[in-house]
Short mmCIF file of C-alpha atoms in Angstrom, two decimals:
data_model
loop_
_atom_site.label_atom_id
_atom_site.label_comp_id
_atom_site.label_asym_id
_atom_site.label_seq_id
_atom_site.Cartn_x
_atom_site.Cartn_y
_atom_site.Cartn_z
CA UNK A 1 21.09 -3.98 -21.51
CA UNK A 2 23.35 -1.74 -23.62
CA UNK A 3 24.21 -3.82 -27.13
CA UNK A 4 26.85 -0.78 -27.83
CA UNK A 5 27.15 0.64 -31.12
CA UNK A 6 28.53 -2.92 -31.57
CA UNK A 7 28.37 -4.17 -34.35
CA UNK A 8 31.21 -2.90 -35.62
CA UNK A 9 30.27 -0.06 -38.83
CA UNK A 10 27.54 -2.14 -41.03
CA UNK A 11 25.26 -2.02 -38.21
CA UNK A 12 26.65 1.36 -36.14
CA UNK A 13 22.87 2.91 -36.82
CA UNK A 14 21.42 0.46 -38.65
CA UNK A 15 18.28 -2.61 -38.23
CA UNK A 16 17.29 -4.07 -35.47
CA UNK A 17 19.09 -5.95 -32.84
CA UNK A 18 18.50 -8.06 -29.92
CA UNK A 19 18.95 -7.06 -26.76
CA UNK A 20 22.12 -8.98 -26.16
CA UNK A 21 24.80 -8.42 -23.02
CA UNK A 22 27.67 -8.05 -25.27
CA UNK A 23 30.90 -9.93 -23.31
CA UNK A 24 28.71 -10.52 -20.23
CA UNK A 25 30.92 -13.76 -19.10
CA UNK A 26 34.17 -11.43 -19.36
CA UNK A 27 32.52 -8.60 -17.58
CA UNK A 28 31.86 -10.54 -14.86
CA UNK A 29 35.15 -12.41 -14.47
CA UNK A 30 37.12 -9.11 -14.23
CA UNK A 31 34.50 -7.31 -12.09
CA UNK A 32 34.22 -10.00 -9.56
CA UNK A 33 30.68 -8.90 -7.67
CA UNK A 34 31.70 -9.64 -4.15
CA UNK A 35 28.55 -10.59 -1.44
CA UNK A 36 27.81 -7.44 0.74
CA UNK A 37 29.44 -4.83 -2.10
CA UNK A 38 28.30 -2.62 -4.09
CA UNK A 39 28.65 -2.53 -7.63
CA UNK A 40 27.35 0.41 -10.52
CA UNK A 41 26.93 0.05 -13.93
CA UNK A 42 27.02 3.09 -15.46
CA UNK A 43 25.17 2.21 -18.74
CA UNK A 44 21.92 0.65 -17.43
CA UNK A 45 20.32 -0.07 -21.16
CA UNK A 46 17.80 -2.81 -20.43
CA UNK A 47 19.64 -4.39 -17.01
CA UNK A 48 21.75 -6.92 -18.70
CA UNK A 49 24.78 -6.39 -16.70
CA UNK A 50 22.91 -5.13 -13.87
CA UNK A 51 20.74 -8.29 -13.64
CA UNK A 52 23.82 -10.45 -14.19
CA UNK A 53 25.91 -8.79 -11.06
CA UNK A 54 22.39 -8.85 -8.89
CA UNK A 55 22.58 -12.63 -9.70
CA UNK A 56 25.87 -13.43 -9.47
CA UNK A 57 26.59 -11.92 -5.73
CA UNK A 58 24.20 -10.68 -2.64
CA UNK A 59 25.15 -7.19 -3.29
CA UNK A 60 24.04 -4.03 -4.24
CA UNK A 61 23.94 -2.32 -7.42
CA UNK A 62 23.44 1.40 -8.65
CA UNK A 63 22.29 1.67 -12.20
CA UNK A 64 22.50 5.07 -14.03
CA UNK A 65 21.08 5.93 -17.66
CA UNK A 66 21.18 9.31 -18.89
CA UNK A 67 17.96 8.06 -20.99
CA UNK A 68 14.80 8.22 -19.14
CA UNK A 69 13.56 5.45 -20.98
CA UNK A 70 15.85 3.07 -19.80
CA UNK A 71 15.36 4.09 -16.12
CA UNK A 72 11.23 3.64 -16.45
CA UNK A 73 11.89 0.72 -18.36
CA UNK A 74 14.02 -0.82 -15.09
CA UNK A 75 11.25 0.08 -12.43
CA UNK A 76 9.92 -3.89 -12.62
CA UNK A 77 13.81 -5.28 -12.03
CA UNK A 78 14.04 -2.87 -9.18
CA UNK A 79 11.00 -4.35 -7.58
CA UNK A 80 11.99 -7.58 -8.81
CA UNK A 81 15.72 -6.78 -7.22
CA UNK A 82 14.19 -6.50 -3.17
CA UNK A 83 15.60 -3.44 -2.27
CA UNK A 84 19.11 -4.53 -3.70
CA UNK A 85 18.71 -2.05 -7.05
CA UNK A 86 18.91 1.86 -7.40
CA UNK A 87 18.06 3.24 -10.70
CA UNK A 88 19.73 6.74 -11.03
CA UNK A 89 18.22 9.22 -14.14
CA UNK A 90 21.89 11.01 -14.59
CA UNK A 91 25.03 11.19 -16.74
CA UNK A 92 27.40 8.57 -15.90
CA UNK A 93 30.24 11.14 -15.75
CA UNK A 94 28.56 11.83 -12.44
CA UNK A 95 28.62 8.66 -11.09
CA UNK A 96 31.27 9.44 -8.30
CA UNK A 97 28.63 11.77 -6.84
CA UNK A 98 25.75 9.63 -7.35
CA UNK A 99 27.36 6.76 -5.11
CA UNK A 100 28.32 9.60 -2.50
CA UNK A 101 24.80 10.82 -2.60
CA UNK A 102 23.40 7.29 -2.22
CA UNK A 103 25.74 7.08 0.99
CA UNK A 104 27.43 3.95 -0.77
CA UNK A 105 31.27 5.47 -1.62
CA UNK A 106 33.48 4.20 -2.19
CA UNK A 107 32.54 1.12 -4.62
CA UNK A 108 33.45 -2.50 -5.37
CA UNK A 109 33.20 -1.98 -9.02
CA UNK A 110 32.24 0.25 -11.93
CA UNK A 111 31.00 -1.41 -15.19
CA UNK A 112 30.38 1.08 -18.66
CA UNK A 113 29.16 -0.37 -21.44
CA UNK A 114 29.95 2.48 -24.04
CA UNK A 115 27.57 3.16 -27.47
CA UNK A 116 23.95 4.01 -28.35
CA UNK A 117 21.88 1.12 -27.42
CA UNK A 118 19.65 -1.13 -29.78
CA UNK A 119 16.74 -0.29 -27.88
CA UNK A 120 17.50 3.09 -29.36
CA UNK A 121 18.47 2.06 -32.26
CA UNK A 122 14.77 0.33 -33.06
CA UNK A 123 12.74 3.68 -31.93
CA UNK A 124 12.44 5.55 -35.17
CA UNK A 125 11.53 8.43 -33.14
CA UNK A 126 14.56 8.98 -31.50
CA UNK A 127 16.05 9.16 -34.74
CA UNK A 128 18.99 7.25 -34.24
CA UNK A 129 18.90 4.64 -37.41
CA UNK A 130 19.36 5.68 -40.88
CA UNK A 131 17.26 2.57 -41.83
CA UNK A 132 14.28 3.77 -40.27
CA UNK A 133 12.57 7.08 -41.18
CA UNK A 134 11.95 9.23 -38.10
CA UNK A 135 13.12 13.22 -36.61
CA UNK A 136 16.72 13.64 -37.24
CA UNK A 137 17.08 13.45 -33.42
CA UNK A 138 19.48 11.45 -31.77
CA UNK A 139 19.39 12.75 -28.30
CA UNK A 140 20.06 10.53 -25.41
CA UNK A 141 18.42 12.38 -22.98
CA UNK A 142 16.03 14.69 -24.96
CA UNK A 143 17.20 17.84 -24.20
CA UNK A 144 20.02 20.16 -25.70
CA UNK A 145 20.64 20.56 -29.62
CA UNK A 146 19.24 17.63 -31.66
CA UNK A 147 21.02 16.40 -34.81
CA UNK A 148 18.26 18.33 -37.15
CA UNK A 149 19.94 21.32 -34.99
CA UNK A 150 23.85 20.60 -36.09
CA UNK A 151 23.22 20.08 -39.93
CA UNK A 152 21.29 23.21 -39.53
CA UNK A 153 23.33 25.31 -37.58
CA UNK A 154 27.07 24.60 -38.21
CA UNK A 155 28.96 25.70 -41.48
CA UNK A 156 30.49 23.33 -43.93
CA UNK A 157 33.91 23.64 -41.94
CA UNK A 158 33.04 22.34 -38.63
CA UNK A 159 30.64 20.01 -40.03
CA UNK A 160 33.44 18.08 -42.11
CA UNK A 161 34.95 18.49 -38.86
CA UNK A 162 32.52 16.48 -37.53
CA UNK A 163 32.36 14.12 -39.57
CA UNK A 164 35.96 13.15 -40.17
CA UNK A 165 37.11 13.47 -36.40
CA UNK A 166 34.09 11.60 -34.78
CA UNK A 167 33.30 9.53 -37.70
CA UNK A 168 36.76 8.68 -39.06
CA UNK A 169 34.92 9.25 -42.75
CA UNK A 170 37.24 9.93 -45.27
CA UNK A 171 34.78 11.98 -47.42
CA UNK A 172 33.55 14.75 -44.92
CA UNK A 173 34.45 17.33 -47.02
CA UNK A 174 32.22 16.32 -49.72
CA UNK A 175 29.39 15.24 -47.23
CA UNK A 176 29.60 18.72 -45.86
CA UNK A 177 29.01 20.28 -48.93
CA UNK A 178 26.42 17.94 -50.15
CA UNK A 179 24.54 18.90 -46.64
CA UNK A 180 24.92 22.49 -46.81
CA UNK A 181 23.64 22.41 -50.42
CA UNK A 182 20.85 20.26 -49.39
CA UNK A 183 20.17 22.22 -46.89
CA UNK A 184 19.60 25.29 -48.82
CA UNK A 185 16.97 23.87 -50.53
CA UNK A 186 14.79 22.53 -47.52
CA UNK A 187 15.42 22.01 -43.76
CA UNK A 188 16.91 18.80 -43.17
CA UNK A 189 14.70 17.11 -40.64
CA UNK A 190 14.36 13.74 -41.05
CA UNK A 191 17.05 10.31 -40.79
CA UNK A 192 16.04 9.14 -44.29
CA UNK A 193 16.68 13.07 -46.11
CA UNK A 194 19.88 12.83 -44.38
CA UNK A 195 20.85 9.33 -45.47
CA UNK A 196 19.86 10.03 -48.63
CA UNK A 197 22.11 13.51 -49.32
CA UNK A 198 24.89 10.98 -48.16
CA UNK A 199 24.32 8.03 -49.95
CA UNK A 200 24.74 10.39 -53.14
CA UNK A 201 28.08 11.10 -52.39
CA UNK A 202 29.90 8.26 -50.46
CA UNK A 203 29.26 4.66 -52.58
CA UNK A 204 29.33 1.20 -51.29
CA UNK A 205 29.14 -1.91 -52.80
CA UNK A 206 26.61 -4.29 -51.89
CA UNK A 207 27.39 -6.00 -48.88
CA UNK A 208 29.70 -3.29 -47.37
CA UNK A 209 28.44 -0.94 -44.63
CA UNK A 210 25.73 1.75 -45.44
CA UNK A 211 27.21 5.21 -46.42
CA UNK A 212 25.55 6.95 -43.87
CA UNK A 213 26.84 4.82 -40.72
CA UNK A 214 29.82 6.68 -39.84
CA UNK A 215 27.93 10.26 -40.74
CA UNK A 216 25.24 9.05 -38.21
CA UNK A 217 28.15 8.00 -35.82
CA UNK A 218 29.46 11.42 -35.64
CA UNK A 219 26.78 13.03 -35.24
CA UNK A 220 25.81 10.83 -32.55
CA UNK A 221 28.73 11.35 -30.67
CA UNK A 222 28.90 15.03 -31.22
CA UNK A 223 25.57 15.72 -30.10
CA UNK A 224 25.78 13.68 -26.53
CA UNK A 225 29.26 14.76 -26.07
CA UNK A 226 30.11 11.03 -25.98
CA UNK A 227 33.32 11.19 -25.58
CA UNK A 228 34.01 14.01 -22.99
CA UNK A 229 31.36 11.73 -21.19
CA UNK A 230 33.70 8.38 -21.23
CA UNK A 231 36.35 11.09 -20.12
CA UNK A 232 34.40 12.28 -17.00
CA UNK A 233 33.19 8.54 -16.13
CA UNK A 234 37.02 6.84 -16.11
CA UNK A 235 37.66 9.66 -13.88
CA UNK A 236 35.04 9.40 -11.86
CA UNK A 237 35.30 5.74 -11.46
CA UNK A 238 38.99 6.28 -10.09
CA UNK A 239 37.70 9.09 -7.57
CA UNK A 240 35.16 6.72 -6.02
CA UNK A 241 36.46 2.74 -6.26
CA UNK A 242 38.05 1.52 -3.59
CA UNK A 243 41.48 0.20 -3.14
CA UNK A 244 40.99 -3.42 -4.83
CA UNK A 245 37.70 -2.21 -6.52
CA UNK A 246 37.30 -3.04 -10.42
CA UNK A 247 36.62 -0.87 -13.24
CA UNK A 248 35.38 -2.97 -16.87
CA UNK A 249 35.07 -0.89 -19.78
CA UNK A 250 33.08 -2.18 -22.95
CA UNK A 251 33.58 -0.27 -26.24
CA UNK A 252 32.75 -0.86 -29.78
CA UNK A 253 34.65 1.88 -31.59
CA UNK A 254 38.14 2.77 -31.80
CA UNK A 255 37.80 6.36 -30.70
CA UNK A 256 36.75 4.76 -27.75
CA UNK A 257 38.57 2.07 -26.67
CA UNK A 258 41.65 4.69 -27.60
CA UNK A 259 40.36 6.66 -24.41
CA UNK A 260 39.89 3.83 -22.34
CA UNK A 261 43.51 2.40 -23.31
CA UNK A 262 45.35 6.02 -22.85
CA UNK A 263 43.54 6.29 -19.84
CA UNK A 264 44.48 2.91 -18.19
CA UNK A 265 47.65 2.97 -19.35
CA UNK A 266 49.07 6.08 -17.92
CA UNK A 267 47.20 5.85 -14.49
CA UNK A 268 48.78 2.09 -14.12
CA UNK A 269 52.38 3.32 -15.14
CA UNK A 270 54.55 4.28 -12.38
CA UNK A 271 56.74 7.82 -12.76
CA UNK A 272 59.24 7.32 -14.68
CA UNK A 273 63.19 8.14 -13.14
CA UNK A 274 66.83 8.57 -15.10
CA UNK A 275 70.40 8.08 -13.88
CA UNK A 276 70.32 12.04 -13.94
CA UNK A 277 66.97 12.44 -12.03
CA UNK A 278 67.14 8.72 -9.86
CA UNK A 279 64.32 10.52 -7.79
CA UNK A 280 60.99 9.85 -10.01
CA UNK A 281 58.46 12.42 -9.86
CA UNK A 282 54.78 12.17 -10.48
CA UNK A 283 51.73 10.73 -8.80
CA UNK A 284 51.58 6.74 -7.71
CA UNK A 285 49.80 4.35 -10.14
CA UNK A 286 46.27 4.63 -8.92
CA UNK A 287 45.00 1.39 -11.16
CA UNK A 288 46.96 -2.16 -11.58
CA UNK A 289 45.91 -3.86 -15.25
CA UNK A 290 43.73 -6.60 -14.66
CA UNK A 291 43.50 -7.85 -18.31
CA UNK A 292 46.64 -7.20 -20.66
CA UNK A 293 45.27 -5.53 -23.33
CA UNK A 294 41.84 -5.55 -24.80
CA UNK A 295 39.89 -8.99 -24.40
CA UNK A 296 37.36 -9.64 -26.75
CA UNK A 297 35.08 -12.02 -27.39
CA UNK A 298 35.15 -15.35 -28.84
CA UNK A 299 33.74 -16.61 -31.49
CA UNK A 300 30.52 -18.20 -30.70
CA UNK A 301 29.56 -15.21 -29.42
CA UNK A 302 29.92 -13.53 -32.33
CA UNK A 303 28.29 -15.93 -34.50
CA UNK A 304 25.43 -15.85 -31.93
CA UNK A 305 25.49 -11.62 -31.75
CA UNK A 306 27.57 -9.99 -34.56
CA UNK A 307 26.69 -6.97 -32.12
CA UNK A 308 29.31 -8.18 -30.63
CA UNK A 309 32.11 -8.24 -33.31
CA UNK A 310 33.97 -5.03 -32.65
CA UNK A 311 33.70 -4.93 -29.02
CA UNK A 312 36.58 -4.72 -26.20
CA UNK A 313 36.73 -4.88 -23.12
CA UNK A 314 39.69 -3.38 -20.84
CA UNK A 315 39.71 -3.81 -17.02
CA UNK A 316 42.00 -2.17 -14.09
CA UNK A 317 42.11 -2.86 -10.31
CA UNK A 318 42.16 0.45 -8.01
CA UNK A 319 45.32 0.67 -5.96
CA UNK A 320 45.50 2.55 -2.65
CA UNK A 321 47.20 5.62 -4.37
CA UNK A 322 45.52 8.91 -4.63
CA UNK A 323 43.30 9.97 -7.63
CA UNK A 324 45.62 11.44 -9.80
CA UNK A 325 45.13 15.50 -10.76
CA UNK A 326 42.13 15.82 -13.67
CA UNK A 327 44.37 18.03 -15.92
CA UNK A 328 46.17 15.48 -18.15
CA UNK A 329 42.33 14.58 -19.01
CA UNK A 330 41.52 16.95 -22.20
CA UNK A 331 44.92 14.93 -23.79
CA UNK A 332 42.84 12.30 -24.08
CA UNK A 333 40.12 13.55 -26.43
CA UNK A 334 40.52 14.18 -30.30
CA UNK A 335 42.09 17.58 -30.66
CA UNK A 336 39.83 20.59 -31.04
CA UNK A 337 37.00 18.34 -29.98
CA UNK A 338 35.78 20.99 -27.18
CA UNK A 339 34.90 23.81 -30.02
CA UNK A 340 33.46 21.76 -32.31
CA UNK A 341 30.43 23.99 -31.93
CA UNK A 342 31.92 27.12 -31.98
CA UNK A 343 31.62 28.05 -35.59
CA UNK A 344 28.23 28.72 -36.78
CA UNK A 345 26.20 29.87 -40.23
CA UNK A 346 26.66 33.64 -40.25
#
């Protein structure tokens, strides 16, 4: 089961974690697993959610992980599941084509659970923690550029870039530097060099959040094209759900949950008219708010998983209206975002 990035910034890459359904109650109140529907949760982890909806209804569910990990990981719930589980090895901004392949469009209910996953997290190899020595990796799926590849490749501009778009860190610039001076010197290849060239220039006092955490976070996100993936999944859940099917969206960063909130809020929002145009223009509403706002979670759960701290969840109901056109989509992505690897060490 995904934990998300969760913890809100002290432990965004940091020590271990247990493998907690962040929200799980919540999730399923607003996704409502109906008997004899189907059901896919787009961000298998460990099966938390996926368990929980098998359990909860005598339905189906469709489970995808972009991290083949995860999916080998699931095999024993799938046997465990009777023939009710389907483990899919894909990006979950495919999902609308993996329930069309699977013959089971359109669904009941989507469920994402958005962040890097504390399974993850506690594999040094995959070189997601800057607690825990290990390849400057940080690849989901193992394949396309690796972390060691950005802070090699990409100049000083675009990795302050980086750094201050996807990691909201105020001192980008000077990390940027530092890593390009660093760099210089000796490849950067490992989590604890890098944590170390950041830790020299961005201070924290003891109990605060380790300086590397949102410099991890960014290039995190940068390198799995996080982001454009939430982008691609909210649209592909509203392509394939149902009229009165549920989407649930779990985040743990603001850069996220601003997505998911743009998102839900213009596809619920009727077009708007004037006394000088009465006639209002515009696609129909294709989701109805379930929840107003973000819920989030209360505080025994908190105390009991401080993963859990900085989560939110948001929730819509499909409506019988038409998926609405994807070109208002890039809007909803930090600007510049889609060239953030265009500019390269000459």
């Amino acid at each position: 089961m995904k934990t998300g990035r969760g913890v809100g910034p002290t432990d965004a890459a940091g020590g271990p974690a247990r493998h907690l359904p962040v929200m799980l109650t919540e999730v399923l109140a607003h996704l409502a697993p109906k008997d004899a529907g189907t059901c896919l949760d787009g961000t298998f982890g460990a099966g938390g959610y996926t368990r929980a909806i098998l359990e909860a209804a005598h339905g189906r569910v469709i489970a995808i992980d972009r991290d083949p990990t995860a999916i080998a990981g699931g095999q024993a719930l799938v046997e465990e599941a009777g023939g009710r589980l389907t483990l899919v090895h894909e990006r979950f901004s495919h999902l609308d084509q993996v329930a069309q392949d699977l013959g089971a469009a359109p669904l009941d209910g989507v469920v994402l659970d958005i962040g890097v996953s504390s399974m993850q997290l506690d594999e040094a190899d995959r070189g997601f923690s800057f607690r825990r020595d290990g390849p400057l990796d940080m690849r989901m799926a193992n394949d396309g550029p690796s972390a060691a590849d950005l802070v090699a490749d990409l100049d000083e501009v675009e990795l302050a870039h980086i750094i201050w778009t996807l990691g909201e860190e105020r001192f980008s610039r000077q990390i940027a530097r530092a890593i390009v001076n660093a760099r210089a010197e000796s490849p950067i290849t490992r989590t604890t060099q890098l944590a170390d060239i950041v830790s020299k220039v961005v201070w924290a006092k003891p109990g605060e959040m380790h300086p590397a955490t949102r410099t991890f976070q960014a290039l995190r996100i940068a390198v799995n094209e996080e982001l454009q993936e939430l982008v691609g999944a909210l649209a592909a859940a509203e392509r394939v759900l149902k009229p009165g099917g549920r989407l649930v969206v779990v985040t743990f960063h603001s850069l996220e949950d601003r997505i998911v909130k743009n998102f839900l809020s213009h596809r619920s929002k009727a077009p708007s008219a004037s006394r000088h145009m009465p006639q209002a223009e515009g696609p129909a509403p294709s989701f109805r708010l379930v929840a107003k706002g973000a819920v989030e979670p209360g505080s025994d759960e908190v105390a009991g998983n401080p993963r859990a701290r900085s989560a939110k969840l948001r929730a819509a109901e499909r409506t019988d209206a038409p998926a609405h056109p994807d070109g208002d989509l890039a809007g909803l992505l930090p600007a510049d975002l889609s060239q953030r690897r265009g500019r390269r060490r000459s």
